[in-house]
Amino acid sequence: MRRVALVTGASRGIGRGIALELAREGWDVCVNYIQHQEAAESTVRDIQALGQNAVAMQADVADGEAVAKMVSQAAAELAPISLLVNNAGIAGQMQFQDISDEQWNRYLAVNLSGARNTIRAVLPHMLTEKSGCIINISSIWGLRGASCEAAYACTKAALIGLTRSLALELAPSQIRVNCVAPGVIETDMLEALGDEVKAMLVEQTPLGRLGTPEDIAYAVAFLASKRASFITGQVLGAEGGFIV
Ligand code: NAP
């Protein structure tokens, strides 16, 4: 039987790394993106080259209707989704008093309500099957707090609350819900920080380097695998010892 994963924000960065690693583990993948269609199609081609099925689907995760459509289209083109990875996210640096209402609401809509929208859309199938796996991508900043990233850090902390609550609520249906909290990972998201800040973050990372998308993909693939079948409600740090 084909196993299908939905990875949000899989056109680039960590999401792309997760989608490829899941394909290596035998998953077909729905590759979600918002803007970069060519990048998403390139992820799809790389998955197909690994011998798995894949489709690219545009949807803003903040738009519940668009997400519901994407999930039913993925079921029609591949098969119903049994693994959901909530990876799509936005970040930015700004002092707390300078964040506009619009910016604040957009962080909540994408980083937190986005996860609610996808989970709501995939749950009916998982509940019927009494099986499924949900993995939310949080952040070390959601565990620790982050100066000049209050909105981002709040949403990432909230994802941990969502993970633990749903793990309890969905356990009777054998649906596992876990979280991965990446450290500082070399992707486009880091570009705005500049080389000096990046070097400082490397210094603060005991393993002495930035993480790669693959570092996070391995943690996600583990939590999605049967080796993690007794693990739910957990936050797995993949962060080089940043928070010890
Ligand atoms: P990235 O390089 O900026 O990539 C973001 C991805 O999310 C892209 O695929 C983008 O699609 C997609 N996306 C953004 N907004 C979306 C929306 N509203 N709907 C659907 N897709 C959307 O980011 P990244 O560094 O890989 O981060 C991935 C996740 O890891 C995020 O949740 C981030 O908070 C978390 N994280 C990252 C780090 C880090 O150091 N990089 C650390 C901790 C946690 P398009 O290509 O179409 O724009």
PDB file of C-alpha atoms and ligand atoms in Angstrom:
ATOM      1  CA  MET A   1       0.000   0.000   0.000  1.00  0.00           C
ATOM      2  CA  ARG A   2       1.285   3.497  -0.892  1.00  0.00           C
ATOM      3  CA  ARG A   3       2.062   5.733   2.085  1.00  0.00           C
ATOM      4  CA  VAL A   4       1.529   9.459   1.511  1.00  0.00           C
ATOM      5  CA  ALA A   5       3.079  12.375   3.412  1.00  0.00           C
ATOM      6  CA  LEU A   6       2.154  16.040   3.147  1.00  0.00           C
ATOM      7  CA  VAL A   7       5.107  18.325   3.832  1.00  0.00           C
ATOM      8  CA  THR A   8       4.181  22.006   3.949  1.00  0.00           C
ATOM      9  CA  GLY A   9       6.769  24.460   2.652  1.00  0.00           C
ATOM     10  CA  ALA A  10       8.706  21.739   0.840  1.00  0.00           C
ATOM     11  CA  SER A  11       9.927  23.820  -2.095  1.00  0.00           C
ATOM     12  CA  ARG A  12      13.048  24.954  -0.241  1.00  0.00           C
ATOM     13  CA  GLY A  13      15.171  24.621   2.875  1.00  0.00           C
ATOM     14  CA  ILE A  14      14.213  22.267   5.673  1.00  0.00           C
ATOM     15  CA  GLY A  15      10.918  21.199   4.067  1.00  0.00           C
ATOM     16  CA  ARG A  16      12.683  20.129   0.881  1.00  0.00           C
ATOM     17  CA  GLY A  17      15.194  18.149   2.960  1.00  0.00           C
ATOM     18  CA  ILE A  18      12.350  16.454   4.855  1.00  0.00           C
ATOM     19  CA  ALA A  19      10.449  15.602   1.660  1.00  0.00           C
ATOM     20  CA  LEU A  20      13.523  13.970   0.100  1.00  0.00           C
ATOM     21  CA  GLU A  21      14.422  11.973   3.213  1.00  0.00           C
ATOM     22  CA  LEU A  22      10.831  10.716   3.543  1.00  0.00           C
ATOM     23  CA  ALA A  23      10.974   9.647  -0.116  1.00  0.00           C
ATOM     24  CA  ARG A  24      14.171   7.687   0.652  1.00  0.00           C
ATOM     25  CA  GLU A  25      12.161   5.992   3.431  1.00  0.00           C
ATOM     26  CA  GLY A  26       9.472   4.946   0.931  1.00  0.00           C
ATOM     27  CA  TRP A  27       6.911   7.738   1.288  1.00  0.00           C
ATOM     28  CA  ASP A  28       5.082   9.387  -1.610  1.00  0.00           C
ATOM     29  CA  VAL A  29       4.988  13.117  -0.974  1.00  0.00           C
ATOM     30  CA  CYS A  30       2.660  16.053  -1.553  1.00  0.00           C
ATOM     31  CA  VAL A  31       5.069  18.989  -1.860  1.00  0.00           C
ATOM     32  CA  ASN A  32       3.313  22.154  -0.684  1.00  0.00           C
ATOM     33  CA  TYR A  33       4.559  25.664  -1.456  1.00  0.00           C
ATOM     34  CA  ILE A  34       3.158  29.189  -1.590  1.00  0.00           C
ATOM     35  CA  GLN A  35       5.194  31.069  -4.206  1.00  0.00           C
ATOM     36  CA  HIS A  36       8.155  29.210  -5.670  1.00  0.00           C
ATOM     37  CA  GLN A  37       6.532  26.804  -8.124  1.00  0.00           C
ATOM     38  CA  GLU A  38       9.735  25.943 -10.012  1.00  0.00           C
ATOM     39  CA  ALA A  39      11.521  25.065  -6.749  1.00  0.00           C
ATOM     40  CA  ALA A  40       8.580  22.863  -5.693  1.00  0.00           C
ATOM     41  CA  GLU A  41       8.600  21.114  -9.086  1.00  0.00           C
ATOM     42  CA  SER A  42      12.324  20.512  -8.699  1.00  0.00           C
ATOM     43  CA  THR A  43      11.672  18.830  -5.308  1.00  0.00           C
ATOM     44  CA  VAL A  44       9.015  16.699  -7.035  1.00  0.00           C
ATOM     45  CA  ARG A  45      11.441  15.634  -9.790  1.00  0.00           C
ATOM     46  CA  ASP A  46      14.088  14.693  -7.205  1.00  0.00           C
ATOM     47  CA  ILE A  47      11.531  12.585  -5.307  1.00  0.00           C
ATOM     48  CA  GLN A  48      10.439  10.861  -8.524  1.00  0.00           C
ATOM     49  CA  ALA A  49      14.097  10.106  -9.278  1.00  0.00           C
ATOM     50  CA  LEU A  50      14.137   8.212  -5.964  1.00  0.00           C
ATOM     51  CA  GLY A  51      11.285   6.040  -7.276  1.00  0.00           C
ATOM     52  CA  GLN A  52       8.429   7.599  -5.283  1.00  0.00           C
ATOM     53  CA  ASN A  53       5.328   9.483  -6.423  1.00  0.00           C
ATOM     54  CA  ALA A  54       5.084  13.195  -5.748  1.00  0.00           C
ATOM     55  CA  VAL A  55       2.955  16.207  -6.647  1.00  0.00           C
ATOM     56  CA  ALA A  56       3.548  19.920  -6.104  1.00  0.00           C
ATOM     57  CA  MET A  57       0.578  21.832  -4.686  1.00  0.00           C
ATOM     58  CA  GLN A  58       0.290  25.541  -4.149  1.00  0.00           C
ATOM     59  CA  ALA A  59      -1.630  26.650  -1.062  1.00  0.00           C
ATOM     60  CA  ASP A  60      -1.181  29.305   1.582  1.00  0.00           C
ATOM     61  CA  VAL A  61      -1.376  27.254   4.787  1.00  0.00           C
ATOM     62  CA  ALA A  62      -3.063  30.257   6.440  1.00  0.00           C
ATOM     63  CA  ASP A  63      -6.045  29.775   4.102  1.00  0.00           C
ATOM     64  CA  GLY A  64      -8.162  26.958   5.533  1.00  0.00           C
ATOM     65  CA  GLU A  65     -10.232  26.515   2.374  1.00  0.00           C
ATOM     66  CA  ALA A  66      -7.166  26.272   0.133  1.00  0.00           C
ATOM     67  CA  VAL A  67      -5.621  23.728   2.523  1.00  0.00           C
ATOM     68  CA  ALA A  68      -8.782  21.587   2.528  1.00  0.00           C
ATOM     69  CA  LYS A  69      -8.778  21.598  -1.302  1.00  0.00           C
ATOM     70  CA  MET A  70      -5.095  20.649  -1.402  1.00  0.00           C
ATOM     71  CA  VAL A  71      -5.616  17.723   0.965  1.00  0.00           C
ATOM     72  CA  SER A  72      -8.516  16.287  -1.030  1.00  0.00           C
ATOM     73  CA  GLN A  73      -6.617  16.797  -4.299  1.00  0.00           C
ATOM     74  CA  ALA A  74      -3.595  14.990  -2.833  1.00  0.00           C
ATOM     75  CA  ALA A  75      -5.864  12.102  -1.808  1.00  0.00           C
ATOM     76  CA  ALA A  76      -7.231  11.913  -5.371  1.00  0.00           C
ATOM     77  CA  GLU A  77      -3.825  12.134  -7.110  1.00  0.00           C
ATOM     78  CA  LEU A  78      -1.744  10.043  -4.673  1.00  0.00           C
ATOM     79  CA  ALA A  79      -3.704   8.501  -1.768  1.00  0.00           C
ATOM     80  CA  PRO A  80      -5.049   9.883   1.529  1.00  0.00           C
ATOM     81  CA  ILE A  81      -2.420  11.494   3.748  1.00  0.00           C
ATOM     82  CA  SER A  82      -1.222   9.435   6.697  1.00  0.00           C
ATOM     83  CA  LEU A  83       1.815  11.569   7.642  1.00  0.00           C
ATOM     84  CA  LEU A  84       1.634  15.340   8.014  1.00  0.00           C
ATOM     85  CA  VAL A  85       4.710  17.509   8.541  1.00  0.00           C
ATOM     86  CA  ASN A  86       3.851  21.107   9.438  1.00  0.00           C
ATOM     87  CA  ASN A  87       7.032  22.813   8.289  1.00  0.00           C
ATOM     88  CA  ALA A  88       5.907  25.977   6.437  1.00  0.00           C
ATOM     89  CA  GLY A  89       6.831  29.053   8.434  1.00  0.00           C
ATOM     90  CA  ILE A  90       7.866  32.674   8.283  1.00  0.00           C
ATOM     91  CA  ALA A  91      10.398  34.540  10.431  1.00  0.00           C
ATOM     92  CA  GLY A  92      11.783  38.045  10.775  1.00  0.00           C
ATOM     93  CA  GLN A  93      13.570  40.322  13.206  1.00  0.00           C
ATOM     94  CA  MET A  94      11.869  43.387  14.648  1.00  0.00           C
ATOM     95  CA  GLN A  95      11.550  45.065  18.025  1.00  0.00           C
ATOM     96  CA  PHE A  96       8.315  44.135  19.781  1.00  0.00           C
ATOM     97  CA  GLN A  97       6.870  47.672  19.755  1.00  0.00           C
ATOM     98  CA  ASP A  98       7.436  48.003  15.996  1.00  0.00           C
ATOM     99  CA  ILE A  99       5.409  44.925  14.965  1.00  0.00           C
ATOM    100  CA  SER A 100       2.214  46.065  13.209  1.00  0.00           C
ATOM    101  CA  ASP A 101      -1.120  44.331  13.800  1.00  0.00           C
ATOM    102  CA  GLU A 102      -0.927  43.021  10.249  1.00  0.00           C
ATOM    103  CA  GLN A 103       2.527  41.482  10.780  1.00  0.00           C
ATOM    104  CA  TRP A 104       1.579  40.008  14.156  1.00  0.00           C
ATOM    105  CA  ASN A 105      -1.563  38.428  12.697  1.00  0.00           C
ATOM    106  CA  ARG A 106       0.346  37.049   9.704  1.00  0.00           C
ATOM    107  CA  TYR A 107       2.838  35.234  11.983  1.00  0.00           C
ATOM    108  CA  LEU A 108      -0.051  33.665  13.882  1.00  0.00           C
ATOM    109  CA  ALA A 109      -1.944  32.835  10.684  1.00  0.00           C
ATOM    110  CA  VAL A 110       0.963  31.074   8.940  1.00  0.00           C
ATOM    111  CA  ASN A 111       2.997  29.549  11.773  1.00  0.00           C
ATOM    112  CA  LEU A 112       0.165  28.522  14.108  1.00  0.00           C
ATOM    113  CA  SER A 113      -3.212  28.571  12.329  1.00  0.00           C
ATOM    114  CA  GLY A 114      -1.462  27.009   9.316  1.00  0.00           C
ATOM    115  CA  ALA A 115      -0.835  23.903  11.428  1.00  0.00           C
ATOM    116  CA  ARG A 116      -4.422  23.926  12.665  1.00  0.00           C
ATOM    117  CA  ASN A 117      -5.704  24.139   9.088  1.00  0.00           C
ATOM    118  CA  THR A 118      -3.642  21.203   7.830  1.00  0.00           C
ATOM    119  CA  ILE A 119      -4.340  19.046  10.885  1.00  0.00           C
ATOM    120  CA  ARG A 120      -8.096  19.682  10.575  1.00  0.00           C
ATOM    121  CA  ALA A 121      -7.959  18.680   6.919  1.00  0.00           C
ATOM    122  CA  VAL A 122      -6.027  15.413   7.365  1.00  0.00           C
ATOM    123  CA  LEU A 123      -7.709  14.254  10.594  1.00  0.00           C
ATOM    124  CA  PRO A 124     -10.952  12.745   9.205  1.00  0.00           C
ATOM    125  CA  HIS A 125      -8.967  10.109   7.279  1.00  0.00           C
ATOM    126  CA  MET A 126      -6.574   9.426  10.183  1.00  0.00           C
ATOM    127  CA  LEU A 127      -9.480   9.072  12.633  1.00  0.00           C
ATOM    128  CA  THR A 128     -11.253   6.623  10.319  1.00  0.00           C
ATOM    129  CA  GLU A 129      -8.063   4.593   9.913  1.00  0.00           C
ATOM    130  CA  LYS A 130      -7.205   4.841  13.626  1.00  0.00           C
ATOM    131  CA  SER A 131      -3.648   5.548  12.578  1.00  0.00           C
ATOM    132  CA  GLY A 132      -1.543   8.522  11.571  1.00  0.00           C
ATOM    133  CA  CYS A 133       1.424  10.677  12.407  1.00  0.00           C
ATOM    134  CA  ILE A 134       1.721  14.457  12.755  1.00  0.00           C
ATOM    135  CA  ILE A 135       5.038  16.253  13.183  1.00  0.00           C
ATOM    136  CA  ASN A 136       5.190  19.985  13.860  1.00  0.00           C
ATOM    137  CA  ILE A 137       8.363  21.962  13.215  1.00  0.00           C
ATOM    138  CA  SER A 138       8.900  24.310  16.145  1.00  0.00           C
ATOM    139  CA  SER A 139      12.237  25.975  16.995  1.00  0.00           C
ATOM    140  CA  ILE A 140      14.785  26.450  19.773  1.00  0.00           C
ATOM    141  CA  TRP A 141      13.392  30.005  19.912  1.00  0.00           C
ATOM    142  CA  GLY A 142       9.994  28.577  20.872  1.00  0.00           C
ATOM    143  CA  LEU A 143      11.657  26.784  23.776  1.00  0.00           C
ATOM    144  CA  ARG A 144      13.930  29.627  24.868  1.00  0.00           C
ATOM    145  CA  GLY A 145      12.375  32.887  23.669  1.00  0.00           C
ATOM    146  CA  ALA A 146      14.129  35.205  21.229  1.00  0.00           C
ATOM    147  CA  SER A 147      14.947  38.908  21.469  1.00  0.00           C
ATOM    148  CA  CYS A 148      13.472  40.845  18.513  1.00  0.00           C
ATOM    149  CA  GLU A 149      11.539  37.755  17.389  1.00  0.00           C
ATOM    150  CA  ALA A 150       8.689  37.761  19.911  1.00  0.00           C
ATOM    151  CA  ALA A 151       5.947  37.023  17.376  1.00  0.00           C
ATOM    152  CA  TYR A 152       7.903  34.168  15.809  1.00  0.00           C
ATOM    153  CA  ALA A 153       8.936  32.705  19.171  1.00  0.00           C
ATOM    154  CA  CYS A 154       5.326  32.865  20.464  1.00  0.00           C
ATOM    155  CA  THR A 155       4.030  30.876  17.503  1.00  0.00           C
ATOM    156  CA  LYS A 156       6.797  28.279  17.872  1.00  0.00           C
ATOM    157  CA  ALA A 157       6.053  27.911  21.614  1.00  0.00           C
ATOM    158  CA  ALA A 158       2.358  27.570  20.786  1.00  0.00           C
ATOM    159  CA  LEU A 159       3.132  24.724  18.375  1.00  0.00           C
ATOM    160  CA  ILE A 160       4.620  22.826  21.314  1.00  0.00           C
ATOM    161  CA  GLY A 161       1.382  23.334  23.284  1.00  0.00           C
ATOM    162  CA  LEU A 162      -0.612  22.199  20.269  1.00  0.00           C
ATOM    163  CA  THR A 163       1.604  19.124  19.897  1.00  0.00           C
ATOM    164  CA  ARG A 164       1.247  18.034  23.529  1.00  0.00           C
ATOM    165  CA  SER A 165      -2.523  18.699  23.647  1.00  0.00           C
ATOM    166  CA  LEU A 166      -3.258  16.821  20.429  1.00  0.00           C
ATOM    167  CA  ALA A 167      -0.951  13.975  21.424  1.00  0.00           C
ATOM    168  CA  LEU A 168      -3.216  13.405  24.428  1.00  0.00           C
ATOM    169  CA  GLU A 169      -6.467  13.942  22.525  1.00  0.00           C
ATOM    170  CA  LEU A 170      -5.566  11.731  19.572  1.00  0.00           C
ATOM    171  CA  ALA A 171      -3.705   8.924  21.346  1.00  0.00           C
ATOM    172  CA  PRO A 172      -6.883   6.821  21.722  1.00  0.00           C
ATOM    173  CA  SER A 173      -7.086   6.865  17.907  1.00  0.00           C
ATOM    174  CA  GLN A 174      -3.440   5.747  17.637  1.00  0.00           C
ATOM    175  CA  ILE A 175      -2.454   9.040  16.014  1.00  0.00           C
ATOM    176  CA  ARG A 176       0.981  10.183  17.212  1.00  0.00           C
ATOM    177  CA  VAL A 177       1.797  13.896  17.427  1.00  0.00           C
ATOM    178  CA  ASN A 178       5.366  15.079  17.957  1.00  0.00           C
ATOM    179  CA  CYS A 179       7.494  18.120  17.454  1.00  0.00           C
ATOM    180  CA  VAL A 180      11.005  18.773  16.172  1.00  0.00           C
ATOM    181  CA  ALA A 181      12.761  21.897  17.470  1.00  0.00           C
ATOM    182  CA  PRO A 182      15.574  22.779  15.061  1.00  0.00           C
ATOM    183  CA  GLY A 183      18.555  24.864  16.080  1.00  0.00           C
ATOM    184  CA  VAL A 184      20.180  27.276  13.660  1.00  0.00           C
ATOM    185  CA  ILE A 185      19.876  25.744  10.209  1.00  0.00           C
ATOM    186  CA  GLU A 186      21.539  27.033   7.029  1.00  0.00           C
ATOM    187  CA  THR A 187      18.595  28.000   4.774  1.00  0.00           C
ATOM    188  CA  ASP A 188      17.205  31.109   3.069  1.00  0.00           C
ATOM    189  CA  MET A 189      15.501  31.974   6.376  1.00  0.00           C
ATOM    190  CA  LEU A 190      18.907  32.757   7.877  1.00  0.00           C
ATOM    191  CA  GLU A 191      19.981  35.155   5.126  1.00  0.00           C
ATOM    192  CA  ALA A 192      18.563  38.250   6.837  1.00  0.00           C
ATOM    193  CA  LEU A 193      20.793  37.664   9.875  1.00  0.00           C
ATOM    194  CA  GLY A 194      24.086  38.425   8.122  1.00  0.00           C
ATOM    195  CA  ASP A 195      27.464  36.712   8.490  1.00  0.00           C
ATOM    196  CA  GLU A 196      28.415  38.252  11.844  1.00  0.00           C
ATOM    197  CA  VAL A 197      25.266  37.046  13.645  1.00  0.00           C
ATOM    198  CA  LYS A 198      25.567  33.637  11.985  1.00  0.00           C
ATOM    199  CA  ALA A 199      29.160  33.312  13.251  1.00  0.00           C
ATOM    200  CA  MET A 200      27.958  34.232  16.758  1.00  0.00           C
ATOM    201  CA  LEU A 201      25.241  31.572  16.581  1.00  0.00           C
ATOM    202  CA  VAL A 202      27.798  28.968  15.494  1.00  0.00           C
ATOM    203  CA  GLU A 203      29.866  29.930  18.546  1.00  0.00           C
ATOM    204  CA  GLN A 204      26.811  29.374  20.772  1.00  0.00           C
ATOM    205  CA  THR A 205      26.231  25.921  19.269  1.00  0.00           C
ATOM    206  CA  PRO A 206      28.274  23.319  21.188  1.00  0.00           C
ATOM    207  CA  LEU A 207      28.715  21.126  18.089  1.00  0.00           C
ATOM    208  CA  GLY A 208      30.323  24.171  16.450  1.00  0.00           C
ATOM    209  CA  ARG A 209      28.436  24.410  13.161  1.00  0.00           C
ATOM    210  CA  LEU A 210      25.155  25.427  11.598  1.00  0.00           C
ATOM    211  CA  GLY A 211      22.694  22.603  11.046  1.00  0.00           C
ATOM    212  CA  THR A 212      21.650  21.387   7.608  1.00  0.00           C
ATOM    213  CA  PRO A 213      18.139  20.578   6.334  1.00  0.00           C
ATOM    214  CA  GLU A 214      19.235  16.918   6.418  1.00  0.00           C
ATOM    215  CA  ASP A 215      19.917  17.142  10.180  1.00  0.00           C
ATOM    216  CA  ILE A 216      16.247  18.014  10.675  1.00  0.00           C
ATOM    217  CA  ALA A 217      15.029  15.568   8.044  1.00  0.00           C
ATOM    218  CA  TYR A 218      16.695  12.649   9.902  1.00  0.00           C
ATOM    219  CA  ALA A 219      14.872  13.604  13.135  1.00  0.00           C
ATOM    220  CA  VAL A 220      11.534  13.836  11.290  1.00  0.00           C
ATOM    221  CA  ALA A 221      12.096  10.534   9.478  1.00  0.00           C
ATOM    222  CA  PHE A 222      12.828   8.859  12.813  1.00  0.00           C
ATOM    223  CA  LEU A 223       9.636  10.211  14.425  1.00  0.00           C
ATOM    224  CA  ALA A 224       7.648   9.114  11.357  1.00  0.00           C
ATOM    225  CA  SER A 225       9.102   5.600  11.444  1.00  0.00           C
ATOM    226  CA  LYS A 226       7.942   2.519  13.306  1.00  0.00           C
ATOM    227  CA  ARG A 227      11.038   2.879  15.505  1.00  0.00           C
ATOM    228  CA  ALA A 228       9.137   5.775  17.117  1.00  0.00           C
ATOM    229  CA  SER A 229       5.832   3.918  17.444  1.00  0.00           C
ATOM    230  CA  PHE A 230       5.707   4.387  21.255  1.00  0.00           C
ATOM    231  CA  ILE A 231       6.706   8.068  21.105  1.00  0.00           C
ATOM    232  CA  THR A 232       4.069  10.803  21.205  1.00  0.00           C
ATOM    233  CA  GLY A 233       3.764  14.314  22.647  1.00  0.00           C
ATOM    234  CA  GLN A 234       7.538  14.849  22.573  1.00  0.00           C
ATOM    235  CA  VAL A 235       9.768  17.711  21.477  1.00  0.00           C
ATOM    236  CA  LEU A 236      12.931  16.428  19.830  1.00  0.00           C
ATOM    237  CA  GLY A 237      15.662  19.066  19.704  1.00  0.00           C
ATOM    238  CA  ALA A 238      17.917  18.849  16.641  1.00  0.00           C
ATOM    239  CA  GLU A 239      20.161  21.765  17.521  1.00  0.00           C
ATOM    240  CA  GLY A 240      23.754  20.753  18.116  1.00  0.00           C
ATOM    241  CA  GLY A 241      23.426  21.125  21.897  1.00  0.00           C
ATOM    242  CA  PHE A 242      22.182  24.762  21.736  1.00  0.00           C
ATOM    243  CA  ILE A 243      19.806  24.174  24.657  1.00  0.00           C
ATOM    244  CA  VAL A 244      21.312  21.822  27.198  1.00  0.00           C
TER     245      VAL A 244
HETATM  246  P1  NAP B   1      12.693  28.864   4.309  1.00  0.00           P
HETATM  247  O1  NAP B   1      13.998  28.460   3.715  1.00  0.00           O
HETATM  248  O2  NAP B   1      12.355  30.308   4.417  1.00  0.00           O
HETATM  249  O3  NAP B   1      11.533  28.087   3.515  1.00  0.00           O
HETATM  250  C1  NAP B   1      10.204  28.344   3.880  1.00  0.00           C
HETATM  251  C2  NAP B   1       9.293  27.364   3.171  1.00  0.00           C
HETATM  252  O4  NAP B   1       7.957  27.581   3.635  1.00  0.00           O
HETATM  253  C3  NAP B   1       9.267  27.564   1.669  1.00  0.00           C
HETATM  254  O5  NAP B   1       9.066  26.313   1.071  1.00  0.00           O
HETATM  255  C4  NAP B   1       8.038  28.466   1.459  1.00  0.00           C
HETATM  256  O6  NAP B   1       7.438  28.300   0.162  1.00  0.00           O
HETATM  257  C5  NAP B   1       7.115  27.907   2.524  1.00  0.00           C
HETATM  258  N1  NAP B   1       6.075  28.838   2.984  1.00  0.00           N
HETATM  259  C6  NAP B   1       6.230  30.043   3.584  1.00  0.00           C
HETATM  260  N2  NAP B   1       5.031  30.574   3.882  1.00  0.00           N
HETATM  261  C7  NAP B   1       4.099  29.681   3.462  1.00  0.00           C
HETATM  262  C8  NAP B   1       2.674  29.668   3.488  1.00  0.00           C
HETATM  263  N3  NAP B   1       1.974  30.668   4.022  1.00  0.00           N
HETATM  264  N4  NAP B   1       2.045  28.586   2.973  1.00  0.00           N
HETATM  265  C9  NAP B   1       2.737  27.553   2.435  1.00  0.00           C
HETATM  266  N5  NAP B   1       4.089  27.517   2.378  1.00  0.00           N
HETATM  267  C10 NAP B   1       4.757  28.579   2.884  1.00  0.00           C
HETATM  268  O7  NAP B   1      12.557  28.302   5.805  1.00  0.00           O
HETATM  269  P2  NAP B   1      13.335  27.106   6.545  1.00  0.00           P
HETATM  270  O8  NAP B   1      14.540  27.676   7.211  1.00  0.00           O
HETATM  271  O9  NAP B   1      13.459  25.925   5.663  1.00  0.00           O
HETATM  272  O10 NAP B   1      12.298  26.809   7.727  1.00  0.00           O
HETATM  273  C11 NAP B   1      11.342  25.772   7.674  1.00  0.00           C
HETATM  274  C12 NAP B   1      10.683  25.643   9.048  1.00  0.00           C
HETATM  275  O11 NAP B   1      11.691  25.399  10.035  1.00  0.00           O
HETATM  276  C13 NAP B   1       9.957  26.916   9.486  1.00  0.00           C
HETATM  277  O12 NAP B   1       8.778  26.581  10.175  1.00  0.00           O
HETATM  278  C14 NAP B   1      10.940  27.559  10.433  1.00  0.00           C
HETATM  279  O13 NAP B   1      10.300  28.383  11.379  1.00  0.00           O
HETATM  280  C15 NAP B   1      11.576  26.339  11.078  1.00  0.00           C
HETATM  281  N6  NAP B   1      12.893  26.611  11.651  1.00  0.00           N
HETATM  282  C16 NAP B   1      13.910  27.073  10.890  1.00  0.00           C
HETATM  283  C17 NAP B   1      15.146  27.328  11.480  1.00  0.00           C
HETATM  284  C18 NAP B   1      16.327  27.834  10.696  1.00  0.00           C
HETATM  285  O14 NAP B   1      17.348  28.180  11.330  1.00  0.00           O
HETATM  286  N7  NAP B   1      16.299  27.867   9.387  1.00  0.00           N
HETATM  287  C19 NAP B   1      15.316  27.114  12.853  1.00  0.00           C
HETATM  288  C20 NAP B   1      14.255  26.645  13.599  1.00  0.00           C
HETATM  289  C21 NAP B   1      13.040  26.388  12.993  1.00  0.00           C
HETATM  290  P3  NAP B   1       7.928  29.167  -1.139  1.00  0.00           P
HETATM  291  O15 NAP B   1       9.253  28.565  -1.558  1.00  0.00           O
HETATM  292  O16 NAP B   1       6.869  28.949  -2.144  1.00  0.00           O
HETATM  293  O17 NAP B   1       8.089  30.589  -0.690  1.00  0.00           O
END
